mmCIF file of C-alpha atoms in Angstrom:
data_model
loop_
_atom_site.group_PDB
_atom_site.id
_atom_site.type_symbol
_atom_site.label_atom_id
_atom_site.label_comp_id
_atom_site.label_asym_id
_atom_site.label_seq_id
_atom_site.Cartn_x
_atom_site.Cartn_y
_atom_site.Cartn_z
ATOM 1 C CA MET A 20 33.369 64.452 -9.601
ATOM 2 C CA LYS A 21 31.541 62.523 -12.319
ATOM 3 C CA ASN A 22 34.488 60.137 -12.666
ATOM 4 C CA LEU A 23 34.690 59.733 -8.899
ATOM 5 C CA LYS A 24 30.988 58.848 -8.722
ATOM 6 C CA LYS A 25 31.394 56.273 -11.508
ATOM 7 C CA TYR A 26 34.346 54.767 -9.642
ATOM 8 C CA LEU A 27 32.423 54.528 -6.380
ATOM 9 C CA VAL A 28 29.420 52.908 -8.102
ATOM 10 C CA SER A 29 31.682 50.341 -9.767
ATOM 11 C CA LEU A 30 33.420 49.626 -6.470
ATOM 12 C CA LEU A 31 30.116 49.069 -4.691
ATOM 13 C CA LEU A 32 28.998 46.641 -7.418
ATOM 14 C CA VAL A 33 32.221 44.653 -7.105
ATOM 15 C CA LEU A 34 31.913 44.513 -3.325
ATOM 16 C CA ALA A 35 28.301 43.364 -3.635
ATOM 17 C CA LEU A 36 29.282 40.586 -6.011
ATOM 18 C CA VAL A 37 32.113 39.468 -3.715
ATOM 19 C CA ALA A 38 29.734 39.436 -0.750
ATOM 20 C CA CYS A 39 27.228 37.327 -2.679
ATOM 21 C CA GLY A 40 29.912 34.913 -3.766
ATOM 22 C CA SER A 41 31.134 34.359 -0.207
ATOM 23 C CA SER A 42 27.842 34.449 1.679
ATOM 24 C CA ASN A 43 27.830 30.949 3.182
ATOM 25 C CA ASP A 44 29.824 28.774 0.876
ATOM 26 C CA GLY A 45 33.369 30.104 0.733
ATOM 27 C CA GLY A 46 32.875 31.070 -2.890
ATOM 28 C CA ASN A 47 32.063 27.530 -3.985
ATOM 29 C CA GLY A 48 28.961 28.520 -5.917
ATOM 30 C CA ASP A 49 26.559 26.827 -3.474
ATOM 31 C CA SER A 50 24.900 29.905 -1.994
ATOM 32 C CA ASP A 51 21.466 28.641 -3.021
ATOM 33 C CA ILE A 52 21.783 25.639 -0.693
ATOM 34 C CA VAL A 53 19.798 25.938 2.521
ATOM 35 C CA VAL A 54 21.954 25.378 5.607
ATOM 36 C CA ASP A 55 19.380 25.625 8.374
ATOM 37 C CA VAL A 56 16.586 23.085 7.861
ATOM 38 C CA PRO A 57 13.298 24.262 9.419
ATOM 39 C CA GLU A 58 11.251 22.248 11.881
ATOM 40 C CA GLY A 59 8.800 19.817 10.317
ATOM 41 C CA THR A 60 10.809 19.128 7.168
ATOM 42 C CA GLU A 61 9.793 15.724 5.811
ATOM 43 C CA ILE A 62 11.574 13.599 3.215
ATOM 44 C CA THR A 63 10.722 10.235 1.672
ATOM 45 C CA PHE A 64 13.132 7.420 0.846
ATOM 46 C CA TRP A 65 12.211 4.596 -1.518
ATOM 47 C CA HIS A 66 14.204 1.447 -0.864
ATOM 48 C CA ALA A 67 14.232 -2.294 -1.476
ATOM 49 C CA MET A 68 15.755 -3.530 1.767
ATOM 50 C CA ASN A 69 14.068 -6.450 3.494
ATOM 51 C CA GLY A 70 14.630 -8.718 6.486
ATOM 52 C CA ALA A 71 17.748 -7.891 8.484
ATOM 53 C CA GLN A 72 18.636 -5.203 5.975
ATOM 54 C CA GLU A 73 15.390 -3.315 6.535
ATOM 55 C CA GLU A 74 15.694 -3.684 10.299
ATOM 56 C CA ALA A 75 19.164 -2.146 10.168
ATOM 57 C CA LEU A 76 17.982 0.683 7.915
ATOM 58 C CA ILE A 77 15.112 1.489 10.285
ATOM 59 C CA LYS A 78 17.490 1.753 13.245
ATOM 60 C CA MET A 79 19.934 3.933 11.308
ATOM 61 C CA THR A 80 17.061 6.189 10.292
ATOM 62 C CA ASP A 81 15.734 6.409 13.832
ATOM 63 C CA ASP A 82 19.225 7.382 15.027
ATOM 64 C CA PHE A 83 19.332 10.151 12.426
ATOM 65 C CA MET A 84 15.936 11.547 13.412
ATOM 66 C CA ALA A 85 16.870 11.441 17.100
ATOM 67 C CA ALA A 86 19.887 13.629 16.308
ATOM 68 C CA ASN A 87 17.952 15.816 13.845
ATOM 69 C CA THR A 88 14.559 16.381 15.417
ATOM 70 C CA ASN A 89 13.658 18.951 12.762
ATOM 71 C CA ILE A 90 13.674 16.272 10.052
ATOM 72 C CA LYS A 91 11.288 13.367 9.517
ATOM 73 C CA VAL A 92 12.397 10.548 7.215
ATOM 74 C CA VAL A 93 9.607 8.382 5.799
ATOM 75 C CA LEU A 94 10.901 4.993 4.658
ATOM 76 C CA GLN A 95 8.849 3.411 1.888
ATOM 77 C CA ASN A 96 9.711 -0.196 1.072
ATOM 78 C CA GLN A 97 9.028 -0.954 -2.588
ATOM 79 C CA GLY A 98 9.690 -4.710 -2.363
ATOM 80 C CA LYS A 99 12.404 -6.260 -4.518
ATOM 81 C CA TYR A 100 14.861 -4.369 -6.678
ATOM 82 C CA SER A 101 12.788 -5.163 -9.749
ATOM 83 C CA ASP A 102 9.711 -3.716 -8.038
ATOM 84 C CA LEU A 103 11.613 -0.591 -7.055
ATOM 85 C CA GLN A 104 12.911 -0.100 -10.578
ATOM 86 C CA ALA A 105 9.430 -0.555 -12.033
ATOM 87 C CA LYS A 106 7.997 1.950 -9.524
ATOM 88 C CA ILE A 107 10.631 4.536 -10.424
ATOM 89 C CA ASN A 108 10.084 4.040 -14.159
ATOM 90 C CA SER A 109 6.321 4.365 -13.888
ATOM 91 C CA THR A 110 6.581 7.493 -11.735
ATOM 92 C CA LEU A 111 9.123 9.386 -13.850
ATOM 93 C CA ILE A 112 6.268 10.539 -16.065
ATOM 94 C CA SER A 113 4.800 12.297 -13.014
ATOM 95 C CA PRO A 114 7.840 13.877 -11.285
ATOM 96 C CA SER A 115 5.816 15.430 -8.485
ATOM 97 C CA ASP A 116 5.024 11.910 -7.254
ATOM 98 C CA LEU A 117 8.677 10.902 -6.986
ATOM 99 C CA PRO A 118 10.264 10.543 -3.534
ATOM 100 C CA THR A 119 12.920 12.895 -2.235
ATOM 101 C CA ILE A 120 15.591 10.193 -2.561
ATOM 102 C CA THR A 121 15.757 6.599 -3.735
ATOM 103 C CA GLN A 122 18.028 3.617 -3.903
ATOM 104 C CA ALA A 123 18.898 2.829 -7.503
ATOM 105 C CA TYR A 124 21.496 1.563 -9.900
ATOM 106 C CA PRO A 125 22.777 4.407 -12.111
ATOM 107 C CA ASN A 126 21.592 2.661 -15.276
ATOM 108 C CA TRP A 127 18.027 2.803 -13.974
ATOM 109 C CA LEU A 128 18.204 6.594 -13.954
ATOM 110 C CA TRP A 129 19.773 7.269 -17.336
ATOM 111 C CA ASN A 130 16.576 8.809 -18.693
ATOM 112 C CA ALA A 131 15.938 10.699 -15.455
ATOM 113 C CA ALA A 132 19.358 12.324 -15.808
ATOM 114 C CA GLN A 133 18.633 13.272 -19.422
ATOM 115 C CA ASP A 134 15.340 14.836 -18.322
ATOM 116 C CA GLU A 135 17.058 16.804 -15.517
ATOM 117 C CA LEU A 136 15.049 15.074 -12.816
ATOM 118 C CA LEU A 137 18.107 14.359 -10.640
ATOM 119 C CA VAL A 138 20.058 16.680 -8.350
ATOM 120 C CA ASN A 139 23.755 17.235 -9.003
ATOM 121 C CA LEU A 140 25.243 16.423 -5.586
ATOM 122 C CA THR A 141 28.637 18.025 -6.144
ATOM 123 C CA PRO A 142 27.613 21.439 -4.697
ATOM 124 C CA TYR A 143 26.344 19.643 -1.582
ATOM 125 C CA ILE A 144 29.399 17.398 -1.306
ATOM 126 C CA ASP A 145 31.755 20.393 -1.609
ATOM 127 C CA HIS A 146 29.706 22.790 0.530
ATOM 128 C CA SER A 147 31.785 24.599 3.159
ATOM 129 C CA GLU A 148 29.278 23.993 5.959
ATOM 130 C CA ILE A 149 27.306 20.808 5.248
ATOM 131 C CA GLY A 150 29.636 19.108 2.770
ATOM 132 C CA LEU A 151 31.223 15.662 2.852
ATOM 133 C CA GLU A 152 34.470 16.519 4.606
ATOM 134 C CA ASP A 153 36.050 13.073 4.487
ATOM 135 C CA LYS A 154 35.138 12.023 0.944
ATOM 136 C CA THR A 155 38.657 10.658 0.320
ATOM 137 C CA ASP A 156 37.791 7.918 2.804
ATOM 138 C CA ILE A 157 35.217 6.505 0.358
ATOM 139 C CA VAL A 158 36.497 3.320 -1.288
ATOM 140 C CA ASP A 159 38.173 4.092 -4.604
ATOM 141 C CA GLY A 160 35.812 3.885 -7.542
ATOM 142 C CA LEU A 161 32.554 3.846 -5.588
ATOM 143 C CA MET A 162 31.866 7.539 -6.049
ATOM 144 C CA ASP A 163 32.608 7.228 -9.758
ATOM 145 C CA ALA A 164 30.129 4.366 -10.014
ATOM 146 C CA SER A 165 27.251 6.772 -9.333
ATOM 147 C CA VAL A 166 28.311 9.284 -11.984
ATOM 148 C CA ILE A 167 26.107 9.646 -15.053
ATOM 149 C CA GLU A 168 27.674 11.414 -18.021
ATOM 150 C CA GLY A 169 30.191 13.207 -15.846
ATOM 151 C CA THR A 170 27.799 14.370 -13.122
ATOM 152 C CA GLN A 171 27.852 13.084 -9.537
ATOM 153 C CA TYR A 172 24.199 12.260 -9.016
ATOM 154 C CA GLY A 173 24.523 9.608 -6.302
ATOM 155 C CA LEU A 174 26.347 8.554 -3.154
ATOM 156 C CA PRO A 175 27.345 4.896 -2.629
ATOM 157 C CA PHE A 176 25.390 3.112 0.077
ATOM 158 C CA ASN A 177 24.796 -0.635 -0.032
ATOM 159 C CA LYS A 178 27.663 -1.991 -2.106
ATOM 160 C CA SER A 179 28.552 -5.622 -2.601
ATOM 161 C CA THR A 180 29.946 -8.254 -4.886
ATOM 162 C CA GLU A 181 29.284 -11.947 -5.372
ATOM 163 C CA VAL A 182 30.713 -14.572 -3.033
ATOM 164 C CA LEU A 183 30.509 -18.337 -2.676
ATOM 165 C CA TYR A 184 28.517 -19.559 0.301
ATOM 166 C CA TYR A 185 29.157 -23.174 1.209
ATOM 167 C CA ASN A 186 27.829 -25.736 3.650
ATOM 168 C CA ALA A 187 31.045 -26.792 5.377
ATOM 169 C CA ASP A 188 29.394 -29.931 6.795
ATOM 170 C CA ILE A 189 28.337 -31.172 3.350
ATOM 171 C CA LEU A 190 31.723 -30.435 1.792
ATOM 172 C CA ALA A 191 33.444 -32.334 4.601
ATOM 173 C CA GLN A 192 30.996 -35.228 4.291
ATOM 174 C CA TYR A 193 31.904 -35.755 0.638
ATOM 175 C CA GLY A 194 35.584 -34.852 0.922
ATOM 176 C CA VAL A 195 35.318 -31.735 -1.219
ATOM 177 C CA SER A 196 37.545 -28.683 -0.841
ATOM 178 C CA VAL A 197 36.225 -25.140 -1.242
ATOM 179 C CA PRO A 198 36.453 -24.418 -5.007
ATOM 180 C CA THR A 199 38.709 -21.589 -6.150
ATOM 181 C CA THR A 200 38.053 -21.808 -9.909
ATOM 182 C CA MET A 201 34.994 -22.417 -12.043
ATOM 183 C CA GLU A 202 36.415 -25.772 -13.124
ATOM 184 C CA GLU A 203 36.865 -26.799 -9.495
ATOM 185 C CA LEU A 204 33.304 -25.636 -8.795
ATOM 186 C CA LYS A 205 31.979 -27.924 -11.516
ATOM 187 C CA GLU A 206 33.993 -30.926 -10.333
ATOM 188 C CA ALA A 207 33.043 -30.383 -6.684
ATOM 189 C CA SER A 208 29.383 -30.123 -7.653
ATOM 190 C CA LYS A 209 29.576 -33.327 -9.671
ATOM 191 C CA THR A 210 31.174 -35.185 -6.774
ATOM 192 C CA ILE A 211 28.554 -34.051 -4.265
ATOM 193 C CA TYR A 212 25.649 -34.797 -6.612
ATOM 194 C CA GLU A 213 26.914 -38.250 -7.569
ATOM 195 C CA GLN A 214 27.984 -39.355 -4.081
ATOM 196 C CA SER A 215 24.692 -38.193 -2.580
ATOM 197 C CA ASN A 216 22.801 -40.134 -5.271
ATOM 198 C CA GLY A 217 21.233 -36.904 -6.453
ATOM 199 C CA ALA A 218 19.978 -35.887 -3.011
ATOM 200 C CA VAL A 219 22.206 -32.792 -2.883
ATOM 201 C CA VAL A 220 22.863 -30.473 -5.827
ATOM 202 C CA GLY A 221 26.295 -28.902 -5.994
ATOM 203 C CA VAL A 222 25.625 -25.228 -6.620
ATOM 204 C CA GLY A 223 23.427 -22.562 -8.143
ATOM 205 C CA PHE A 224 23.806 -18.887 -9.064
ATOM 206 C CA ASP A 225 21.321 -16.364 -7.690
ATOM 207 C CA SER A 226 21.616 -13.783 -10.455
ATOM 208 C CA LEU A 227 21.549 -14.999 -14.043
ATOM 209 C CA SER A 228 22.251 -11.471 -15.295
ATOM 210 C CA ASN A 229 25.375 -11.408 -13.184
ATOM 211 C CA TYR A 230 26.296 -14.955 -14.160
ATOM 212 C CA TYR A 231 26.217 -14.105 -17.859
ATOM 213 C CA SER A 232 27.989 -10.731 -17.674
ATOM 214 C CA ILE A 233 30.662 -11.986 -15.238
ATOM 215 C CA GLY A 234 31.177 -15.044 -17.396
ATOM 216 C CA LEU A 235 31.687 -12.887 -20.479
ATOM 217 C CA LYS A 236 34.145 -10.632 -18.639
ATOM 218 C CA ASN A 237 36.206 -13.625 -17.552
ATOM 219 C CA GLU A 238 36.208 -14.762 -21.182
ATOM 220 C CA GLY A 239 37.632 -11.372 -22.147
ATOM 221 C CA VAL A 240 34.380 -9.869 -23.458
ATOM 222 C CA ASP A 241 33.036 -6.528 -22.226
ATOM 223 C CA PHE A 242 29.285 -6.105 -21.782
ATOM 224 C CA THR A 243 28.693 -3.498 -24.490
ATOM 225 C CA SER A 244 26.661 -3.026 -27.648
ATOM 226 C CA GLU A 245 29.546 -4.599 -29.570
ATOM 227 C CA MET A 246 29.263 -8.000 -27.872
ATOM 228 C CA ASP A 247 27.969 -10.995 -29.836
ATOM 229 C CA VAL A 248 25.785 -13.459 -27.926
ATOM 230 C CA THR A 249 26.496 -16.100 -30.580
ATOM 231 C CA SER A 250 30.284 -15.894 -30.113
ATOM 232 C CA ASP A 251 32.348 -18.794 -28.816
ATOM 233 C CA ALA A 252 32.881 -16.932 -25.541
ATOM 234 C CA SER A 253 29.143 -16.481 -25.042
ATOM 235 C CA LYS A 254 28.451 -20.111 -25.902
ATOM 236 C CA ALA A 255 31.084 -21.253 -23.396
ATOM 237 C CA VAL A 256 29.408 -19.262 -20.616
ATOM 238 C CA VAL A 257 25.923 -20.544 -21.452
ATOM 239 C CA ASN A 258 26.985 -24.163 -21.962
ATOM 240 C CA TYR A 259 28.854 -24.310 -18.646
ATOM 241 C CA TYR A 260 25.632 -23.737 -16.713
ATOM 242 C CA ALA A 261 23.449 -25.638 -19.183
ATOM 243 C CA GLU A 262 25.533 -28.817 -18.908
ATOM 244 C CA GLY A 263 25.311 -28.699 -15.118
ATOM 245 C CA ILE A 264 21.534 -28.332 -15.247
ATOM 246 C CA LYS A 265 21.217 -31.173 -17.746
ATOM 247 C CA GLU A 266 23.343 -33.511 -15.652
ATOM 248 C CA GLY A 267 21.731 -32.439 -12.383
ATOM 249 C CA TYR A 268 24.672 -31.058 -10.402
ATOM 250 C CA PHE A 269 23.651 -27.392 -10.932
ATOM 251 C CA ARG A 270 20.279 -25.742 -10.366
ATOM 252 C CA ILE A 271 18.597 -22.376 -10.783
ATOM 253 C CA ALA A 272 16.584 -20.335 -8.312
ATOM 254 C CA GLY A 273 12.856 -20.777 -7.950
ATOM 255 C CA SER A 274 10.094 -18.200 -7.994
ATOM 256 C CA ASP A 275 11.618 -16.251 -5.085
ATOM 257 C CA GLY A 276 14.687 -15.497 -7.195
ATOM 258 C CA TYR A 277 17.246 -16.685 -4.632
ATOM 259 C CA LEU A 278 18.834 -19.974 -3.614
ATOM 260 C CA SER A 279 19.266 -19.205 0.081
ATOM 261 C CA GLY A 280 16.145 -21.269 0.876
ATOM 262 C CA PRO A 281 17.414 -24.505 -0.733
ATOM 263 C CA PHE A 282 20.847 -23.791 0.728
ATOM 264 C CA VAL A 283 19.550 -23.505 4.292
ATOM 265 C CA ALA A 284 17.440 -26.631 3.724
ATOM 266 C CA GLY A 285 20.545 -28.601 2.696
ATOM 267 C CA ALA A 286 19.279 -29.203 -0.848
ATOM 268 C CA ILE A 287 22.332 -27.520 -2.359
ATOM 269 C CA ALA A 288 25.861 -27.510 -1.002
ATOM 270 C CA MET A 289 26.941 -24.137 -2.362
ATOM 271 C CA ASN A 290 25.364 -20.901 -3.516
ATOM 272 C CA VAL A 291 26.876 -18.026 -5.501
ATOM 273 C CA GLY A 292 25.171 -14.802 -4.483
ATOM 274 C CA SER A 293 25.631 -11.331 -3.055
ATOM 275 C CA MET A 294 27.738 -10.893 0.061
ATOM 276 C CA ALA A 295 24.746 -8.947 1.362
ATOM 277 C CA GLY A 296 22.789 -12.189 1.523
ATOM 278 C CA GLU A 297 24.807 -13.586 4.420
ATOM 279 C CA SER A 298 21.965 -13.169 6.925
ATOM 280 C CA TYR A 299 19.803 -15.452 4.747
ATOM 281 C CA VAL A 300 22.208 -18.423 4.548
ATOM 282 C CA LYS A 301 22.534 -19.218 8.230
ATOM 283 C CA GLY A 302 21.069 -22.591 9.215
ATOM 284 C CA ASP A 303 21.667 -25.531 11.517
ATOM 285 C CA PHE A 304 25.096 -26.238 10.070
ATOM 286 C CA GLU A 305 28.518 -24.665 9.704
ATOM 287 C CA TYR A 306 28.494 -22.315 6.744
ATOM 288 C CA GLY A 307 31.448 -20.611 5.106
ATOM 289 C CA VAL A 308 32.029 -17.658 2.800
ATOM 290 C CA ALA A 309 34.663 -17.688 0.066
ATOM 291 C CA SER A 310 35.542 -15.529 -2.916
ATOM 292 C CA ARG A 311 33.566 -16.156 -6.074
ATOM 293 C CA PRO A 312 35.577 -18.816 -7.943
ATOM 294 C CA SER A 313 36.421 -16.561 -10.880
ATOM 295 C CA GLU A 314 39.277 -14.160 -11.429
ATOM 296 C CA ILE A 315 37.039 -11.166 -12.174
ATOM 297 C CA ASN A 316 33.968 -10.258 -10.115
ATOM 298 C CA ILE A 317 31.199 -7.695 -10.439
ATOM 299 C CA SER A 318 30.715 -4.490 -8.457
ATOM 300 C CA GLN A 319 27.078 -4.241 -7.506
ATOM 301 C CA GLY A 320 24.714 -2.763 -4.971
ATOM 302 C CA THR A 321 22.811 0.490 -5.238
ATOM 303 C CA ASP A 322 23.560 4.129 -4.567
ATOM 304 C CA ILE A 323 21.248 6.839 -3.245
ATOM 305 C CA TYR A 324 19.996 9.502 -5.667
ATOM 306 C CA MET A 325 18.055 12.703 -5.062
ATOM 307 C CA PHE A 326 15.214 13.884 -7.284
ATOM 308 C CA SER A 327 14.923 17.534 -8.241
ATOM 309 C CA GLU A 328 11.265 18.017 -7.261
ATOM 310 C CA GLY A 329 11.980 18.558 -3.562
ATOM 311 C CA THR A 330 12.152 21.952 -1.884
ATOM 312 C CA ALA A 331 15.510 23.475 -0.961
ATOM 313 C CA ALA A 332 14.961 22.442 2.676
ATOM 314 C CA GLN A 333 14.073 18.884 1.684
ATOM 315 C CA LYS A 334 17.165 18.603 -0.483
ATOM 316 C CA THR A 335 19.437 19.693 2.351
ATOM 317 C CA ALA A 336 17.641 17.373 4.787
ATOM 318 C CA ALA A 337 18.025 14.515 2.311
ATOM 319 C CA PHE A 338 21.730 15.192 1.843
ATOM 320 C CA LEU A 339 22.281 15.267 5.610
ATOM 321 C CA TYR A 340 20.499 11.916 5.869
ATOM 322 C CA MET A 341 22.582 10.473 3.023
ATOM 323 C CA LYS A 342 25.740 11.675 4.797
ATOM 324 C CA HIS A 343 24.543 9.940 7.956
ATOM 325 C CA LEU A 344 23.998 6.628 6.175
ATOM 326 C CA ILE A 345 27.547 6.586 4.799
ATOM 327 C CA SER A 346 29.264 7.871 7.946
ATOM 328 C CA SER A 347 31.871 5.587 9.507
ATOM 329 C CA ASP A 348 29.875 4.467 12.533
ATOM 330 C CA GLN A 349 26.745 3.806 10.486
ATOM 331 C CA GLN A 350 28.647 1.926 7.781
ATOM 332 C CA LEU A 351 30.223 -0.307 10.420
ATOM 333 C CA TYR A 352 26.801 -1.105 11.848
ATOM 334 C CA TRP A 353 25.325 -1.609 8.374
ATOM 335 C CA ALA A 354 28.117 -3.951 7.261
ATOM 336 C CA VAL A 355 27.997 -6.087 10.385
ATOM 337 C CA GLN A 356 24.223 -6.385 10.347
ATOM 338 C CA THR A 357 23.767 -7.037 6.620
ATOM 339 C CA GLY A 358 26.990 -8.321 5.075
ATOM 340 C CA TYR A 359 27.235 -5.366 2.703
ATOM 341 C CA MET A 360 30.717 -4.033 2.054
ATOM 342 C CA PRO A 361 31.520 -0.833 3.970
ATOM 343 C CA VAL A 362 31.928 2.085 1.590
ATOM 344 C CA ARG A 363 34.642 3.576 3.797
ATOM 345 C CA LYS A 364 38.286 2.494 3.778
ATOM 346 C CA SER A 365 38.651 3.274 7.471
ATOM 347 C CA VAL A 366 35.820 0.896 8.351
ATOM 348 C CA ILE A 367 37.179 -1.931 6.184
ATOM 349 C CA ALA A 368 40.560 -1.604 7.899
ATOM 350 C CA SER A 369 39.152 -1.334 11.422
ATOM 351 C CA ASP A 370 39.475 -4.062 14.050
ATOM 352 C CA ALA A 371 35.802 -3.611 14.869
ATOM 353 C CA TYR A 372 34.936 -4.806 11.362
ATOM 354 C CA LEU A 373 37.671 -7.355 10.720
ATOM 355 C CA ASN A 374 37.220 -9.101 14.068
ATOM 356 C CA ASN A 375 33.441 -8.988 14.250
ATOM 357 C CA GLU A 376 31.912 -12.348 15.109
ATOM 358 C CA ASN A 377 28.552 -11.691 13.441
ATOM 359 C CA THR A 378 29.864 -11.886 9.875
ATOM 360 C CA LYS A 379 32.350 -13.985 7.909
ATOM 361 C CA VAL A 380 32.594 -11.566 4.988
ATOM 362 C CA PRO A 381 35.448 -9.368 6.338
ATOM 363 C CA ALA A 382 37.928 -12.249 6.176
ATOM 364 C CA ILE A 383 37.552 -12.560 2.398
ATOM 365 C CA ILE A 384 36.620 -9.034 1.340
ATOM 366 C CA ASP A 385 40.054 -8.129 -0.021
ATOM 367 C CA ALA A 386 40.217 -11.213 -2.221
ATOM 368 C CA ALA A 387 36.574 -10.913 -3.269
ATOM 369 C CA THR A 388 37.023 -7.326 -4.426
ATOM 370 C CA ALA A 389 40.528 -7.587 -5.923
ATOM 371 C CA HIS A 390 39.380 -7.479 -9.563
ATOM 372 C CA LEU A 391 36.017 -5.787 -9.997
ATOM 373 C CA PHE A 392 34.174 -4.470 -13.029
ATOM 374 C CA ALA A 393 30.800 -2.793 -13.439
ATOM 375 C CA ILE A 394 28.107 -2.745 -16.089
ATOM 376 C CA PRO A 395 28.732 0.489 -18.036
ATOM 377 C CA VAL A 396 26.477 3.455 -17.332
ATOM 378 C CA ILE A 397 25.440 4.025 -20.925
ATOM 379 C CA GLU A 398 22.151 4.224 -22.749
ATOM 380 C CA ASN A 399 20.240 0.901 -22.894
ATOM 381 C CA ALA A 400 22.869 -1.014 -20.910
ATOM 382 C CA ASP A 401 20.332 -1.894 -18.210
ATOM 383 C CA PRO A 402 17.666 -3.492 -20.451
ATOM 384 C CA ALA A 403 20.428 -5.390 -22.279
ATOM 385 C CA TYR A 404 21.796 -6.609 -18.940
ATOM 386 C CA ASN A 405 18.326 -7.808 -17.930
ATOM 387 C CA LEU A 406 17.919 -9.512 -21.295
ATOM 388 C CA GLY A 407 20.915 -11.673 -20.428
ATOM 389 C CA ALA A 408 18.954 -13.112 -17.504
ATOM 390 C CA GLU A 409 15.916 -13.712 -19.697
ATOM 391 C CA MET A 410 18.022 -15.598 -22.209
ATOM 392 C CA MET A 411 19.759 -17.714 -19.561
ATOM 393 C CA GLU A 412 16.516 -18.486 -17.731
ATOM 394 C CA ARG A 413 14.751 -19.624 -20.897
ATOM 395 C CA ILE A 414 17.568 -22.007 -21.776
ATOM 396 C CA LEU A 415 18.136 -23.373 -18.271
ATOM 397 C CA ALA A 416 14.445 -23.668 -17.332
ATOM 398 C CA GLU A 417 13.642 -25.585 -20.511
ATOM 399 C CA ILE A 418 16.568 -27.945 -19.930
ATOM 400 C CA ALA A 419 15.507 -28.452 -16.299
ATOM 401 C CA ASP A 420 12.026 -29.268 -17.600
ATOM 402 C CA GLY A 421 13.483 -32.056 -19.729
ATOM 403 C CA GLN A 422 13.169 -30.279 -23.049
ATOM 404 C CA ASP A 423 15.668 -30.721 -25.856
ATOM 405 C CA VAL A 424 17.099 -27.245 -26.310
ATOM 406 C CA ASN A 425 19.157 -26.170 -29.316
ATOM 407 C CA ILE A 426 21.280 -23.541 -27.600
ATOM 408 C CA ASP A 427 22.782 -22.217 -30.826
ATOM 409 C CA GLU A 428 19.323 -21.503 -32.241
ATOM 410 C CA VAL A 429 18.223 -19.758 -29.040
ATOM 411 C CA LEU A 430 21.335 -17.586 -29.076
ATOM 412 C CA GLU A 431 20.701 -16.637 -32.702
ATOM 413 C CA THR A 432 17.205 -15.504 -31.724
ATOM 414 C CA TYR A 433 18.513 -13.476 -28.817
ATOM 415 C CA LYS A 434 21.227 -11.912 -30.942
ATOM 416 C CA VAL A 435 18.517 -10.005 -32.784
ATOM 417 C CA GLN A 436 16.857 -9.015 -29.515
ATOM 418 C CA PHE A 437 20.144 -7.808 -28.018
ATOM 419 C CA GLU A 438 20.903 -5.670 -31.050
ATOM 420 C CA SER A 439 17.450 -4.105 -31.045
ATOM 421 C CA THR A 440 17.652 -3.513 -27.285
ATOM 422 C CA TRP A 441 20.952 -1.678 -27.542
ATOM 423 C CA ASN A 442 19.670 0.390 -30.483
ATOM 424 C CA GLN A 443 16.138 1.193 -29.270
#
């Protein structure tokens, strides 16, 4: 009888464990995830979308709340990306003040991941009831781009790469074809600048950080702690832009950080910037969109990350909202309204996207994204990436101001700063 009692007790314990393991998650280890979100659950979303992008995000959010009346999503615009990053950094020291979710590049959140302030999304993604059923439809590599040290902390949302915007009327006026290489871009810019007697500059690049890192990659140099800013490859990248500024056929952005204003005003013929900037380049002329005139391009755009301070209900509500934003119908709307690349293969291949008359990006998206790379998600990569822009801006701004700049000396100075930045 004693042995029988021991057997029955053991059996009951096993059955209890099995029941716990299969409660609502099919044994996936996600039994702590709330499935039913109570009425009045509120989440906050920090973002840096403006103009047409913010308008689209507001509508997508309103659609979500109309279908999920138990959840309120509070959108909080933090301004530009740099403002959003600064806000996140300053708030990490007070986790309770962080939002439920935020847009961010993974490198921004390296320290947050180390401090366990982010939510591992894998249990939510794989959940048997609220999970991401069609995750294989996400464009290859985009999920991996929001992984930090092996953990899936983010979901891809507003993804893009650089493209070449051009004023078709100006190019036709001066008999210039759409450039397909960096050498052709330089020659086309020279022609336009000279034939217009300096009235029209050829081109400018919105992001100097991107310009430098993409330039290095196309010279065969990876953006890592091993790179040397005084190398021949680095000098070639810097001098290409510097010579154009000195001779007048290139320019840099002004205080607003973008060249869409001068482009729309007809002051520049071409502009290299994010495909998500299409809504800002439309003016009283025929504009075109072409692939960035370099073999290798950068993968950019932010993901959405969830902070760990939220309640269980808020985390589930946030995940459901994130799922909504990357659903097929919402990604089609988002792409058409903003120019961002859809994160879903099915949307990219759809007639509704390819034949849409509101955007010219779909026609070139395959070519523009054929050879992409990303800044590595490693410690101190982000401040080093930003330092590239600081270095380029100092050199180019001083040249534009008429100063005599010794580029080799400047690069030697920044070599020390790069090394200390990587090793801080």
